[in-house]
Coordinates of C-alpha atoms in Angstrom, one line a residue:
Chain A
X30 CA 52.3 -32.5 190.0
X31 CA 50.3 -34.5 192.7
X32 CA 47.0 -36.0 191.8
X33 CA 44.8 -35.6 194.3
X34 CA 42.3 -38.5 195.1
X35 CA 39.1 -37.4 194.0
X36 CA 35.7 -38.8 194.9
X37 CA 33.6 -37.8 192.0
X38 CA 30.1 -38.5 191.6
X39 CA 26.5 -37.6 189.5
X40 CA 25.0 -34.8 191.1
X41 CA 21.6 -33.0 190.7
X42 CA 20.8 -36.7 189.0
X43 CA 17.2 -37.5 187.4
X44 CA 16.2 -40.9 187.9
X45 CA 15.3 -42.8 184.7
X46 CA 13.3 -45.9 185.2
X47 CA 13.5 -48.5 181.9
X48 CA 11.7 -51.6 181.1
X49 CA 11.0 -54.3 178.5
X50 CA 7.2 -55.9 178.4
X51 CA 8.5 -59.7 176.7
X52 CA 6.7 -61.3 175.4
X53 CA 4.8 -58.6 174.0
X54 CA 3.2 -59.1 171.0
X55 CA 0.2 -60.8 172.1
X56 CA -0.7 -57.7 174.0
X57 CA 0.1 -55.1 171.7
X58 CA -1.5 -56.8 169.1
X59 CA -5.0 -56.5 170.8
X60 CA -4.1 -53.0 172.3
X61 CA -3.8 -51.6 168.7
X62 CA -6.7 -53.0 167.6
X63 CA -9.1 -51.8 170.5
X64 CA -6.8 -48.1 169.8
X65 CA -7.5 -47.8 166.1
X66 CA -11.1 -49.0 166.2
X67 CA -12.0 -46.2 169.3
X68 CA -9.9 -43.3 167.2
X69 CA -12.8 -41.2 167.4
X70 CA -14.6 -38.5 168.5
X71 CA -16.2 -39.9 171.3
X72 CA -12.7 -41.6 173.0
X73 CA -11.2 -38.3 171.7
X74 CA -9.3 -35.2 174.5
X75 CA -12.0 -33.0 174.6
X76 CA -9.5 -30.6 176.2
X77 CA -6.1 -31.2 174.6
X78 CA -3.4 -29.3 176.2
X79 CA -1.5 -28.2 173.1
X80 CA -2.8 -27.1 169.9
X81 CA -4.1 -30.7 167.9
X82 CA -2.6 -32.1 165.3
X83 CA -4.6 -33.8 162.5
X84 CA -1.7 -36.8 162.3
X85 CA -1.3 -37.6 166.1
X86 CA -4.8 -38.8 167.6
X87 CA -4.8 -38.2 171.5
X88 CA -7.5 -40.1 173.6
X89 CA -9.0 -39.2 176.6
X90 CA -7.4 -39.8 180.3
X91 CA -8.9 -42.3 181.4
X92 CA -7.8 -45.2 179.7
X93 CA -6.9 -47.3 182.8
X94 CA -10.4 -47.2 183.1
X95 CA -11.5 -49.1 180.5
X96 CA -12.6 -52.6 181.3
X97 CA -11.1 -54.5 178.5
X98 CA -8.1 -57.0 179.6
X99 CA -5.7 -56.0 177.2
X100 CA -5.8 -52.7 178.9
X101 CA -6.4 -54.1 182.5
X102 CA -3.3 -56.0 181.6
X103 CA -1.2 -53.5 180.4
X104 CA -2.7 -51.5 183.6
X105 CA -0.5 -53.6 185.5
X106 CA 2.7 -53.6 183.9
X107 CA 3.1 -50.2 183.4
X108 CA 1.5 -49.0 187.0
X109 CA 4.1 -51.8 188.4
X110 CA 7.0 -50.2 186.5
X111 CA 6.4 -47.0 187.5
X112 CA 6.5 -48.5 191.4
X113 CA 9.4 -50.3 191.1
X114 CA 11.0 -47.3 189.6
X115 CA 9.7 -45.0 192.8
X116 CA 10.7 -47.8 194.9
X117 CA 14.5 -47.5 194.1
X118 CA 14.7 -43.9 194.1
X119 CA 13.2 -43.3 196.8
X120 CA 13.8 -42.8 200.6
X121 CA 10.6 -43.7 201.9
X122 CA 10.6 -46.9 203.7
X123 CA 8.8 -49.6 202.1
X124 CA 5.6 -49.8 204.5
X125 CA 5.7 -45.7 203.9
X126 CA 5.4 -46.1 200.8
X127 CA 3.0 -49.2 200.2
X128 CA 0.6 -47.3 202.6
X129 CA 0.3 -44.5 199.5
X130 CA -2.3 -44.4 196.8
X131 CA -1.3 -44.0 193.1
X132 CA -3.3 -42.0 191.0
X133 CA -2.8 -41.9 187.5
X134 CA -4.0 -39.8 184.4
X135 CA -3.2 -42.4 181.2
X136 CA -4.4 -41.7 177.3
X137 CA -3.0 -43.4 173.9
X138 CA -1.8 -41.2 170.7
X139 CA -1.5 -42.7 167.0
X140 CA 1.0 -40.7 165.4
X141 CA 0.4 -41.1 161.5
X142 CA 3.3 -39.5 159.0
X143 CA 4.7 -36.1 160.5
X144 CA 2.7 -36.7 163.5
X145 CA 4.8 -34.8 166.5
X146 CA 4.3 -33.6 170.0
X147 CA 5.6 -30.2 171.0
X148 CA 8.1 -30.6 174.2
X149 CA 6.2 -30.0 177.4
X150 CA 6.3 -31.1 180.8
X151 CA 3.5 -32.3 183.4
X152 CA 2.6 -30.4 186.4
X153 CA 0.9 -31.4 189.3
X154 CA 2.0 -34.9 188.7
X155 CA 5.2 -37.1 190.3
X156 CA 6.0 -39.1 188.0
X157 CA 5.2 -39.9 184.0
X158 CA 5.6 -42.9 181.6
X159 CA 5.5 -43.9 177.8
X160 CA 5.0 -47.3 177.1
X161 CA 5.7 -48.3 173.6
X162 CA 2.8 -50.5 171.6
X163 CA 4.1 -50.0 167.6
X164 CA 7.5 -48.2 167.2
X165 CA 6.8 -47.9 163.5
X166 CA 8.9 -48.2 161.4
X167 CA 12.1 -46.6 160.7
X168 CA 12.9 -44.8 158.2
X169 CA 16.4 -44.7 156.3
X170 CA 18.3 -41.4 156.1
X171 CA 15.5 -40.1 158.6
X172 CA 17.4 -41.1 162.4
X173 CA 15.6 -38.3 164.2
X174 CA 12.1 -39.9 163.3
X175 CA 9.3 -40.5 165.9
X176 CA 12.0 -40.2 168.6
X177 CA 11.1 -40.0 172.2
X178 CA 13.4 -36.8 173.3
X179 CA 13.8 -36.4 177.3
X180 CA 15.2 -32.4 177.4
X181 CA 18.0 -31.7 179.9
X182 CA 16.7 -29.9 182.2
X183 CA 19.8 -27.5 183.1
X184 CA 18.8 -24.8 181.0
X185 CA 21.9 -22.4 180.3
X186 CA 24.8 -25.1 181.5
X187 CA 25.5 -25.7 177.6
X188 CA 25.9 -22.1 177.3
X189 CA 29.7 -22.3 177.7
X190 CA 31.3 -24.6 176.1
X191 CA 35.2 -25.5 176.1
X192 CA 37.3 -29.4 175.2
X193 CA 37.1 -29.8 179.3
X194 CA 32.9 -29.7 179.7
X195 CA 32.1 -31.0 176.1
X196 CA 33.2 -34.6 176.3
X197 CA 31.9 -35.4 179.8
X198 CA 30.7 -39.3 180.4
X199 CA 26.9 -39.9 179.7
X200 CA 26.4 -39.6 183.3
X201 CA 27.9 -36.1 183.4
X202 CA 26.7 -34.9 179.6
X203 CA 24.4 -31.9 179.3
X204 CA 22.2 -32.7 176.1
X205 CA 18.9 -34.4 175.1
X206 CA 18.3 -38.3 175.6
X207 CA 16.8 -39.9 172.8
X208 CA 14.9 -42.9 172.9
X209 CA 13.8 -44.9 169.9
X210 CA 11.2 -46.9 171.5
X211 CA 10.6 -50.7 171.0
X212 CA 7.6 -52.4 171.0
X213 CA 7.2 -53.3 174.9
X214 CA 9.6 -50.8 176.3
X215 CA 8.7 -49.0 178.7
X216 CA 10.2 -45.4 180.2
X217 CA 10.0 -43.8 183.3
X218 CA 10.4 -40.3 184.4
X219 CA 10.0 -37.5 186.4
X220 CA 7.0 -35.8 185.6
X221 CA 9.1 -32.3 185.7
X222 CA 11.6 -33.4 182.5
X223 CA 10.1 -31.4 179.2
X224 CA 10.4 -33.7 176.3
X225 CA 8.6 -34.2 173.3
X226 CA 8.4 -36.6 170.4
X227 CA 10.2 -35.6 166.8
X228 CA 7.9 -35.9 163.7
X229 CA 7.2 -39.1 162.5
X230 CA 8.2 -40.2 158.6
X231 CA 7.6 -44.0 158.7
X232 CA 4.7 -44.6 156.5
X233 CA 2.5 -46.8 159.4
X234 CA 1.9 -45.5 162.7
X235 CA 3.0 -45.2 165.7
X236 CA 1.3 -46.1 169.2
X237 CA 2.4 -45.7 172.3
X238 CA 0.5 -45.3 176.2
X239 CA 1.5 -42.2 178.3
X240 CA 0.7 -41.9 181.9
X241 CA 1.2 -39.0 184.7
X242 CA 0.9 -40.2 188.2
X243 CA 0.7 -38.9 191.8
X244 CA 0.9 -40.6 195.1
X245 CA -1.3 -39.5 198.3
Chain B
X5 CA -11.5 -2.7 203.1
X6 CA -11.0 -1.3 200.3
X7 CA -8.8 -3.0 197.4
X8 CA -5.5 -2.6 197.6
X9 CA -3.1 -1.1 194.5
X10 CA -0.7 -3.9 193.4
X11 CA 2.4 -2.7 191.2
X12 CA 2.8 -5.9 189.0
X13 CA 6.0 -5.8 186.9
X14 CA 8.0 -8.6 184.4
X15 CA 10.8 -10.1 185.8
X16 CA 13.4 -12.0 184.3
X17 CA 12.4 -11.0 180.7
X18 CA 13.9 -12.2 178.1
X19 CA 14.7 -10.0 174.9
X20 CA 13.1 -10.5 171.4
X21 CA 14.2 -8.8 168.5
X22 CA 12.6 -8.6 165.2
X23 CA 14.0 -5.8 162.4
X24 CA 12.9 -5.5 159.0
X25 CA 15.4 -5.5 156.7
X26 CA 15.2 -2.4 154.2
X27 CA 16.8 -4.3 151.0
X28 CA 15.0 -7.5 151.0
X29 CA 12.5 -7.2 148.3
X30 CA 15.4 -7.1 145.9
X31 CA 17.7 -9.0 147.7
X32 CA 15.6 -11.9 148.2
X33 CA 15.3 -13.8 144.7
X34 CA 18.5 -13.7 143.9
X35 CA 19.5 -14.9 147.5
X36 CA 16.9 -17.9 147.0
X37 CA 18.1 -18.7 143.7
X38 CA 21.9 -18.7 145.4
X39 CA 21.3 -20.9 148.2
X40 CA 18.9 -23.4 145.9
X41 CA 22.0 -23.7 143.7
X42 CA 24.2 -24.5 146.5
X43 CA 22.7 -27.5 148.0
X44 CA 25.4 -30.1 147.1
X45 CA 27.2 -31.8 149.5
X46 CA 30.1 -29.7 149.1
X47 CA 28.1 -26.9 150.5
X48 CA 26.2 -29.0 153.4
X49 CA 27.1 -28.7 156.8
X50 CA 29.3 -31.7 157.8
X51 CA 27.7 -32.4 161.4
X52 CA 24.6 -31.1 160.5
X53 CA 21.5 -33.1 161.6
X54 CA 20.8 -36.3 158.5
X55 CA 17.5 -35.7 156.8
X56 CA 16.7 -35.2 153.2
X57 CA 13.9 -32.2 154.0
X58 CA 16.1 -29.7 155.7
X59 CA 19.4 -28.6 154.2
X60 CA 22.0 -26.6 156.5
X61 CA 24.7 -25.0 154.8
X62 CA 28.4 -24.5 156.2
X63 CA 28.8 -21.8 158.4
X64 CA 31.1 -19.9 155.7
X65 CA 28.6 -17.4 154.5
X66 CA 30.1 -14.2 155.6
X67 CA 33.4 -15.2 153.1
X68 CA 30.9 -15.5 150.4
X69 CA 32.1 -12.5 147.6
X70 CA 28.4 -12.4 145.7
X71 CA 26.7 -9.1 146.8
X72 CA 23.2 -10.0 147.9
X73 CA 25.3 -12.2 150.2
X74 CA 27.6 -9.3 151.2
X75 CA 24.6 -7.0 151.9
X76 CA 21.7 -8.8 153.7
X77 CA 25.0 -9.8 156.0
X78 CA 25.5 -6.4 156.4
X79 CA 21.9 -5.6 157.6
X80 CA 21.4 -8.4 159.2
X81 CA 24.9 -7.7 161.6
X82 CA 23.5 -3.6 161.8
X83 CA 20.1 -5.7 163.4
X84 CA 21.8 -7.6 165.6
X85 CA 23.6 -4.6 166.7
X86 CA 20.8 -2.6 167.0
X87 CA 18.7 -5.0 169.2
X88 CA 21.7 -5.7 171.5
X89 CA 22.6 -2.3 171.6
X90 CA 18.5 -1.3 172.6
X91 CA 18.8 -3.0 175.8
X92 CA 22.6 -2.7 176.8
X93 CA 23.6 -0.3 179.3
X94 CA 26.7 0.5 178.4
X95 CA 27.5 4.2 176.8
X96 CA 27.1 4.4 173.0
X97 CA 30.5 4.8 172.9
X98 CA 31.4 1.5 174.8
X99 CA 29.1 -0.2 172.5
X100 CA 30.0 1.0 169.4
X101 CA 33.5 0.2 169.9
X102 CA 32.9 -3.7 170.8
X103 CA 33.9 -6.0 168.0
X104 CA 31.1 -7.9 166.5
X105 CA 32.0 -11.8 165.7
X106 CA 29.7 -14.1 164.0
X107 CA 29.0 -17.2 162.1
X108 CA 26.2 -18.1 158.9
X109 CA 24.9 -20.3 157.3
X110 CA 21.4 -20.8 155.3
X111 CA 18.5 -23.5 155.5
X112 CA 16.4 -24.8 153.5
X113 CA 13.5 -26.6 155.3
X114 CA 11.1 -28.5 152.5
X115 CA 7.3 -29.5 153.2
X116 CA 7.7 -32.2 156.3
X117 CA 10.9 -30.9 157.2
X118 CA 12.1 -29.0 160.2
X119 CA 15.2 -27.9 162.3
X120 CA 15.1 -29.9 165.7
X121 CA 15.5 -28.1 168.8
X122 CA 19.0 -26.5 169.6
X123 CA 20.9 -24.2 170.9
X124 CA 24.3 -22.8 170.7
X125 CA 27.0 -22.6 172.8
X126 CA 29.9 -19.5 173.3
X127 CA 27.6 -17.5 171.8
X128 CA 25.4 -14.7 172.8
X129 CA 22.9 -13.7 170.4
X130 CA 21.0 -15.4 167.4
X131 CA 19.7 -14.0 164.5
X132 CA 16.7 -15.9 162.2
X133 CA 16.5 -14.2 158.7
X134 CA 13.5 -15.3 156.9
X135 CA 14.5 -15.0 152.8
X136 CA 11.3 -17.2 151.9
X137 CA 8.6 -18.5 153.8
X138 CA 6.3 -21.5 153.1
X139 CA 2.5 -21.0 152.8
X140 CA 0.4 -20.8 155.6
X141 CA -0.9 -23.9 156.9
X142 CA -4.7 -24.2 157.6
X143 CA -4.6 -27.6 159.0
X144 CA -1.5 -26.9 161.5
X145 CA -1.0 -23.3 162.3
X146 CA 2.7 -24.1 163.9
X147 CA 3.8 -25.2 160.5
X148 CA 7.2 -23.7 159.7
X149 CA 7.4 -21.0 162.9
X150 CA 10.5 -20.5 165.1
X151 CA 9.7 -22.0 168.3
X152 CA 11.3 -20.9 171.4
X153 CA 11.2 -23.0 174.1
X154 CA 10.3 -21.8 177.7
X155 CA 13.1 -21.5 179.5
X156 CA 12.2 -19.8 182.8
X157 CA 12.5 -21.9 186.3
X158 CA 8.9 -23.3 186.0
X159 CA 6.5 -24.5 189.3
X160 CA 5.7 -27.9 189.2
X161 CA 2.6 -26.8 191.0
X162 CA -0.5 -25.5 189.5
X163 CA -4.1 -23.8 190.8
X164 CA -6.5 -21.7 188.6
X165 CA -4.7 -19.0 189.2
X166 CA -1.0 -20.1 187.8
X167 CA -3.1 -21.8 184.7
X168 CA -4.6 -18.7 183.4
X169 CA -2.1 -16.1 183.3
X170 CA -1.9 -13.5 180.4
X171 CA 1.5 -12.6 178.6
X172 CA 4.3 -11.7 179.6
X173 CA 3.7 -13.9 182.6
X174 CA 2.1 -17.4 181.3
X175 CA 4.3 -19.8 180.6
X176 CA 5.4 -21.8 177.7
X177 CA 7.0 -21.4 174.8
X178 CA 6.8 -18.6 172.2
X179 CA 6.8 -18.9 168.3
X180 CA 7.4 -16.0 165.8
X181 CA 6.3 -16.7 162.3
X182 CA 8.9 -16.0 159.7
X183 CA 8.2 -13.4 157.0
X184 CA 10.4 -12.6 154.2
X185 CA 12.8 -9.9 154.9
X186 CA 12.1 -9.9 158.8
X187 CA 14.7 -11.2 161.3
X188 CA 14.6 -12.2 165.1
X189 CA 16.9 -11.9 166.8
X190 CA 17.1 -13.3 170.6
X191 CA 19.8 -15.1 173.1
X192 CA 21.5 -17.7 171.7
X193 CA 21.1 -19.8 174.7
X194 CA 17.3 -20.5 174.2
X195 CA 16.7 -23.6 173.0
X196 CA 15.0 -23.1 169.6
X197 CA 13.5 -25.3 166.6
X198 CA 11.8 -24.5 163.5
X199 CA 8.6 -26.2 163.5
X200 CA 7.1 -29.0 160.7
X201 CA 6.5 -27.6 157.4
X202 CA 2.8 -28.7 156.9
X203 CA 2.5 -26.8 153.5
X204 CA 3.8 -26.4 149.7
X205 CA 6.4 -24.0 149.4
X206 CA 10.1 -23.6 150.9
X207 CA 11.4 -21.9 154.2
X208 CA 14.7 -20.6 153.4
X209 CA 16.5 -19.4 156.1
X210 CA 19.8 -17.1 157.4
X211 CA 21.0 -17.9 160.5
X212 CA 23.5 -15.6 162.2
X213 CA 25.2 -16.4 165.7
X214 CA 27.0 -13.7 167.0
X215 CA 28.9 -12.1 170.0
X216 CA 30.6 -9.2 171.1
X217 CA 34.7 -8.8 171.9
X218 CA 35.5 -6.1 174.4
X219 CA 38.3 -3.6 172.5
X220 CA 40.6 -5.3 175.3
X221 CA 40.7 -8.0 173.5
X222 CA 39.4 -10.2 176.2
X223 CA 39.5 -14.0 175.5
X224 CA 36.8 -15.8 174.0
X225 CA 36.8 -20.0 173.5
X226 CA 37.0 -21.5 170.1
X227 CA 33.5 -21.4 168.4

């Protein structure tokens, strides 16, 4: 049999932007104390999207707007990541794209025990981020806990399954990407990719930033 | 100008089953008090998904001999037959002489627990059996429901008029409550989860996947 030189490459790809605030603590420190003392009413959605859930506290969308530095600062980092992300994948040239303006819709969620989100996706926006402020802790026996899941989004192509499609690199795999955030890390994707975050067992909570934004 | 008549009609619908199962009020309890006995190791799911609130059983439970076994598989294989059958175009002939494969197993999902989202491959239908339920939760009234996730191509773009569509037409996902005795039954391709448990009480749970052989015998991969 002759093997035939084949050229094979990721097609359809979704860009994935990843990134690692150090040192962090500092910063998370004061952002969780600013978070837990403004877990109220007033800094609360007033118009959640999905159906509220007593454990996971979701603020309003305007938290880039607040003045304090620890958010200013954090403003910047994860506003810069998301560039530099847009910035490799795309095409634009780079005075194209410096001339745009990003917009940005950004809230915080505490997640106390069997806190969850329900997968969902963001419309109307480019681009989305989760920026991690307290992982919380981890709980033995429990690996799918408070996990950041990223859905694939070729609904159907897992339908079929034989030894030849089932074992595919990472690249190449259809199936969920799970991240167990880190204090300070940072993920960036397309606003289009449904995920959602399993229910949380640690016995602390979990913070973490999200942000949808959108270039004009 | 006057208004003009629009003919609005579902496309690309997707089917949802649910049958009530004639037997279960006596098949029920002794079905609960089975599968609560048979939570060892020995009867766990090898590659199941780790956690100490949901239990998934192997996949064995049509071989089981005990008779509320034997019989709620038998209604619950007439249901799936039924629902496929409601929408299929073949003849009733045709139909009836496909060969019906499937797979079961039982779940038990505690208070906090829950079955993360899945589907299943080489298969064509899925069947939820609900033998207990959990109570009702006031506090979070997802607790404990099948979720099915939406699955249609979905517009990145939104206006007033996209936001506020009525069923069948809005999207996002559906959930279906489980009630003892009642099974749903839908395509094994949607990805599906069962929702937190946010209340006292266990959800115990048959699921069936299933798919029909033509009398040809035509080939079907390994499941």
């Amino acid at each position: 049999m002759v093997t035939p030189a084949v050229t094979l490459r990721p097609a359809f790809a979704v860009a994935l932007g990843t990134a690692q605030l150090s040192p962090c603590e500092r910063l998370n420190r004061e952002l969780e104390a600013l978070f837990l003392a403004r877990e109220d009413d007033e800094h609360r959605n007033p118009m959640p999207s999905h159906i509220p859930q007593a454990e996971t506290f979701e603020s309003r969308f305007n938290l880039f707007r607040w003045p304090e530095p620890c958010v200013q600062e954090l403003r910047k980092f994860v506003l810069d990541t998301v560039v530099a992300t847009v910035r490799e994948a795309t095409t634009l040239a780079p005075g194209d794209f410096a001339r745009l303006k990003l917009h940005n819709h950004t809230w915080f969620h505490i997640t106390r025990p069997a806190g969850s989100f329900i997968s969902h996706n963001h419309p109307m926006a480019s681009w989305s981020a989760v920026y991690c402020v307290r992982a919380g802790e981890p709980v033995p026996g429990e690996p799918g806990s408070g996990v950041l899941r990223l859905l694939d989004p070729r609904a159907g192509a897992g339908a079929y399954a034989d030894p030849a499609n089932t074992r595919l690199h990472p690249a190449f795999a259809v199936t969920p990407i799970d991240f167990r955030l880190t204090d300070g890390q940072i993920v960036v994707f397309p606003s289009y990719l449904f995920h959602e975050v399993t229910p949380f067992y640690g016995r602390d909570t979990r913070i973490t930033v999200a942000t949808n934004c959108w270039f004009a | 100008m006057s208004t003009p008549a629009a003919h609005v009609v579902p496309i690309f619908a997707t089917p949802f089953g649910v049958v009530t199962l004639p037997d279960a009020a006596t098949l029920n309890p002794a079905l609960a008090a089975l599968f609560t006995a048979r939570t060892s190791p020995q009867w766990r799911e090898a590659n199941g998904a780790p956690g100490a609130l949901t239990f998934r059983s192997r996949d064995d439970l049509l071989e089981w001999p005990e008779e509320p076994v034997r019989r709620v598989m038998h209604g619950i294989l007439a249901g799936v037959r039924t629902v496929a059958g409601s929408i299929s175009e073949l003849t009733e002939r045709e139909f009836a002489a496909l060969q019906l494969e499937a797979r079961a197993w039982f779940t038990l999902v505690r208070p906090d627990g829950c079955v993360p989202s899945t589907s299943y491959p080489n298969t064509s239908w899925l069947a939820v059996y609900c033998v207990t339920a959990a109570e009702a939760s006031q506090a979070r009234v997802d607790s404990g429901v099948l979720r099915l996730h939406e699955s249609r191509l979905l517009t990145m773009f939104q206006d007033p008029t996209q936001g506020g569509v009525r069923l069948p037409y809005r999207s996002g996902h559906c959930t279906w409550r489980p009630v003892p005795g009642e099974m749903a039954v839908f395509p094994a391709a949607l990805t599906h989860e069962i929702a937190l448990v946010r209340s006292s009480g266990m959800l115990a749970l048959i699921s069936v996947r299933a798919r029909f052989v033509g009398s040809g015998g035509a080939w079907m991969p390994p499941w």
